Coordinates of C-alpha atoms in Angstrom, one line a residue:
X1 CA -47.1 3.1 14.2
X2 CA -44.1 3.7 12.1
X3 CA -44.7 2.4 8.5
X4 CA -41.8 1.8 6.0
X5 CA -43.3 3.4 2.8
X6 CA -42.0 3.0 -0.7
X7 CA -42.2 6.2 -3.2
X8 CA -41.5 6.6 -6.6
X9 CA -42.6 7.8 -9.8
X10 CA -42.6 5.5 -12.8
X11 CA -43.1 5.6 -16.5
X12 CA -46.5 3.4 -18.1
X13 CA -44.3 1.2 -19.4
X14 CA -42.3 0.5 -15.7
X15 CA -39.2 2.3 -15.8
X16 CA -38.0 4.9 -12.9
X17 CA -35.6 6.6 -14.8
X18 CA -35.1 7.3 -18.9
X19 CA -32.6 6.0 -20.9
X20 CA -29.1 6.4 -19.8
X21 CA -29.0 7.6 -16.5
X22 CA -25.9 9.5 -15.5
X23 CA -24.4 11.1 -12.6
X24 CA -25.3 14.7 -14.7
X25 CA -28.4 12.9 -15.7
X26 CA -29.7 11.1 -13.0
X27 CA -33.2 10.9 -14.1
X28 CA -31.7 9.7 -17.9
X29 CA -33.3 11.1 -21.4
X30 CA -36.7 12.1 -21.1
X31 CA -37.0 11.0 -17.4
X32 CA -37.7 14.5 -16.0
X33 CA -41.4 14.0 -16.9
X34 CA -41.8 11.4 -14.2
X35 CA -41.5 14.3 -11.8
X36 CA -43.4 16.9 -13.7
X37 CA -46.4 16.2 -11.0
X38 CA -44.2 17.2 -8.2
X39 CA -43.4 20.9 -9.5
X40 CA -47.6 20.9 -10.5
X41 CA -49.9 23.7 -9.5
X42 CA -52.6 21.3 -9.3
X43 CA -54.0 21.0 -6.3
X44 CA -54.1 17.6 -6.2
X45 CA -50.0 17.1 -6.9
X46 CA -49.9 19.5 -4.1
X47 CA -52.1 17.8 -1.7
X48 CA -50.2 15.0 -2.2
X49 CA -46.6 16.3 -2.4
X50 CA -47.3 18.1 0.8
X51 CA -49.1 15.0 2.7
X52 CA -46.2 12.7 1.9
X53 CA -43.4 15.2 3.0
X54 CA -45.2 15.8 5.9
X55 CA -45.5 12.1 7.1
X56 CA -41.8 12.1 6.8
X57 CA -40.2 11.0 9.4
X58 CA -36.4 9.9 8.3
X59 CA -35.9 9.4 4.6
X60 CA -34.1 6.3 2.9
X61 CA -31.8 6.5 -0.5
X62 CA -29.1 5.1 -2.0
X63 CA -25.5 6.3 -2.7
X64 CA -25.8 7.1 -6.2
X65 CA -28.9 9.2 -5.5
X66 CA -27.1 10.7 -3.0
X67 CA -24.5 12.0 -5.0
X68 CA -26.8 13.3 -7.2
X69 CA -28.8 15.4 -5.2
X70 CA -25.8 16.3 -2.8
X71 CA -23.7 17.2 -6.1
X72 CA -23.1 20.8 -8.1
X73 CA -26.6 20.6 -9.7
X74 CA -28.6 19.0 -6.9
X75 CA -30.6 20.4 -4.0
X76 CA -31.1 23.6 -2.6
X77 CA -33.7 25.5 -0.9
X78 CA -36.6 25.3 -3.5
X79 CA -35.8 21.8 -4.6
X80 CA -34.5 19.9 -1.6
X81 CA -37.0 17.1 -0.3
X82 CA -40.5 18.7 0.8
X83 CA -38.4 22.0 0.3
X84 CA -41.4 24.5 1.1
X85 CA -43.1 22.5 2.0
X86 CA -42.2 21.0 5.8
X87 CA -39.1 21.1 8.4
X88 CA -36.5 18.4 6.8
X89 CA -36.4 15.1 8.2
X90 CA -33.6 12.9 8.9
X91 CA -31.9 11.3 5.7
X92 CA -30.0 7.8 6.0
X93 CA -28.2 6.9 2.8
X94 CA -26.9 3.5 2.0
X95 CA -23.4 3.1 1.1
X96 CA -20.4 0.5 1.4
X97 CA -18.5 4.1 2.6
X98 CA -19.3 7.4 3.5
X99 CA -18.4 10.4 1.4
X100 CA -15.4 11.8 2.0
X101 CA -17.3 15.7 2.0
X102 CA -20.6 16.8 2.3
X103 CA -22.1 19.8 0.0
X104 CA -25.5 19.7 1.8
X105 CA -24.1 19.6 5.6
X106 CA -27.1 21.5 6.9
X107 CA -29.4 18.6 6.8
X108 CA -29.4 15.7 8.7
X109 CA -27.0 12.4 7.5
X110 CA -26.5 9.2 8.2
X111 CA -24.2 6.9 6.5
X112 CA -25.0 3.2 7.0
X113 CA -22.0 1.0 5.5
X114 CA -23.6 -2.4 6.8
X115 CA -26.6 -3.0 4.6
X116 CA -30.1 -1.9 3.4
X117 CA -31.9 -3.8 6.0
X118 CA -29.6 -1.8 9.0
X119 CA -30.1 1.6 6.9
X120 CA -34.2 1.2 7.3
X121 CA -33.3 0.1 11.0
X122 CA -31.4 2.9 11.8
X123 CA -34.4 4.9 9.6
X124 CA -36.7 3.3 11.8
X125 CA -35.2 4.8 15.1
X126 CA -34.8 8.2 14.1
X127 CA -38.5 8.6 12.6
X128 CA -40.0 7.2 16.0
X129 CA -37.4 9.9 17.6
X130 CA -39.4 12.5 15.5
X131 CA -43.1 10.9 15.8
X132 CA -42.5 11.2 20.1
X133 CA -41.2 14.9 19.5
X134 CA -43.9 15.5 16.9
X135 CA -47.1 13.6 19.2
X136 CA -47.5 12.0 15.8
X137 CA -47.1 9.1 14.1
X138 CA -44.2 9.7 11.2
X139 CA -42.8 7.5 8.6
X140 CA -40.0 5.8 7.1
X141 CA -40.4 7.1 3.7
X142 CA -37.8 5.1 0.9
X143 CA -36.9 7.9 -2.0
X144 CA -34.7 5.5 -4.0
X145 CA -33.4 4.9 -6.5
X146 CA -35.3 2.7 -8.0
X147 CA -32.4 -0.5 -7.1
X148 CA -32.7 0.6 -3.8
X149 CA -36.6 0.6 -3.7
X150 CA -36.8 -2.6 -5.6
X151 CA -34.0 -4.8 -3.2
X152 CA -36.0 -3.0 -0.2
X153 CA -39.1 -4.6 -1.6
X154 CA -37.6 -8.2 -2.4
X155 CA -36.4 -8.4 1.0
X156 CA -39.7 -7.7 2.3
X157 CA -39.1 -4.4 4.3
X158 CA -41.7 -2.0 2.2
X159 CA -45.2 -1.8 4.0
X160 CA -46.7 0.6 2.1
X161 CA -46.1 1.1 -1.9
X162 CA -46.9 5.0 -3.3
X163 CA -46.3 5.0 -7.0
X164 CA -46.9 8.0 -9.0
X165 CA -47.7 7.0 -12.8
X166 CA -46.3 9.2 -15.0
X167 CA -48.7 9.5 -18.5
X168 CA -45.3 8.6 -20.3
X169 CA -43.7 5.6 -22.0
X170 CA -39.9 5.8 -22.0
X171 CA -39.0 2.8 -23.5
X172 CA -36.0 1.8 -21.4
X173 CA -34.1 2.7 -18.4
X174 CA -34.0 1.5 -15.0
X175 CA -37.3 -0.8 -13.9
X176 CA -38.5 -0.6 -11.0
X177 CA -40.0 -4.3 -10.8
X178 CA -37.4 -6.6 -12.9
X179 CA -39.8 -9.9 -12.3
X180 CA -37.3 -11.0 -9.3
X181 CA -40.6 -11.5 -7.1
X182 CA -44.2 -11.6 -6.4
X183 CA -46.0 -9.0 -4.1
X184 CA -49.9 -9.1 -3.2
X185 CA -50.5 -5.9 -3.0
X186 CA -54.2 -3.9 -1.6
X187 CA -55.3 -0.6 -3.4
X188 CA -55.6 2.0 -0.6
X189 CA -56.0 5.3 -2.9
X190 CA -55.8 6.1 -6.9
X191 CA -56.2 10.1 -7.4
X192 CA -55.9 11.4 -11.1
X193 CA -54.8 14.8 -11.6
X194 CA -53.2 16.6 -14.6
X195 CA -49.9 15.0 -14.4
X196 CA -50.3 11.9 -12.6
X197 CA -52.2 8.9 -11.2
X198 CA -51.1 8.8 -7.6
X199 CA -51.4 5.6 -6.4
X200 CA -51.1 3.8 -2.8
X201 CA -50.7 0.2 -2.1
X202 CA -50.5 -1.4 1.1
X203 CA -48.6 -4.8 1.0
X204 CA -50.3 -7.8 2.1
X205 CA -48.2 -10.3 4.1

């Protein structure tokens, strides 16, 4: 069964980006260390990076992560999603237009103009295309940012809730959870490593 999963690393104190978050600073002041886990040689950030990459099956982000990660100073081959990690999945981005160019026109994008709710749809589709090809089951796997991940959970479309807690208080920036709604939420996993308590939630309905 195709789950819709929610992923994200946060600060202690609940923020998904530092301070001033910018198109040349997406992840704002100081926010780099919420992804210190995911360039870790511990073998538990690996285990973990490589697990949830692998369940992959189309990815979910927003416009303004979008243009951060297709811009100048976003991915390429070591630091595109699960980049060594497994083959790319499908990537639909939310947007009220698509981009005019694309710098990263070797993976695979979707542009959906009508709505979060039609973008994990669409999501949906392709990552049940990939689990028949696979002869596995393969997710929907929301990346962000964190407004895209927060609306995504208000409107009730996240089944599954992987948070990666950052040892790191930031002080401000974006929230993730900006006390819009309640969520009942079942513990599923808690691994500490070096850099991070991964942590997976299911979402009780």
């Amino acid at each position: 069964m195709t789950r819709i999963i929610a992923d994200i690393s946060i600060s202690l104190d609940g923020f998904v980006t530092g301070p001033d978050p910018g198109p040349d600073n997406g992840l704002g002041m100081g926010g780099e260390a919420l992804h210190k886990w995911a360039f870790s040689d511990d073998a538990g950030d690996r285990r973990i990076l490589g697990e949830g990459t692998a369940r992959s099956g189309a990815v979910v982000l927003g416009r303004r992560l979008f243009d951060q990660v297709d811009g100048p100073g976003g991915w390429d081959d070591t630091t595109g999603y699960g980049a060594g990690e497994v083959g790319k999945p499908a990537f639909v981005v939310v947007t009220s237009a698509p981009p005019e160019s694309v710098r990263t026109a070797d993976l695979d994008w979707t542009f959906v103009t009508t709505g979060l709710a039609d973008a994990v749809a669409a999501a949906r589709e392709r990552a049940e295309a990939a689990s028949a090809a696979a002869g596995t089951d393969l997710d929907v796997v929301l990346m962000g940012g964190g407004a895209t991940i927060g609306s995504a959970l208000e409107a009730g479309l996240v089944d599954v809730l992987a948070l990666h807690l950052a040892p790191v208080v930031l002080g401000s920036g974006t929230l993730l959870f900006t006390g819009g709604a309640r969520y009942s939420l079942v513990q599923r996993n808690a691994l500490a490593t070096s850099t991070a308590t991964h942590l997976t939630y299911d979402i009780a309905r």
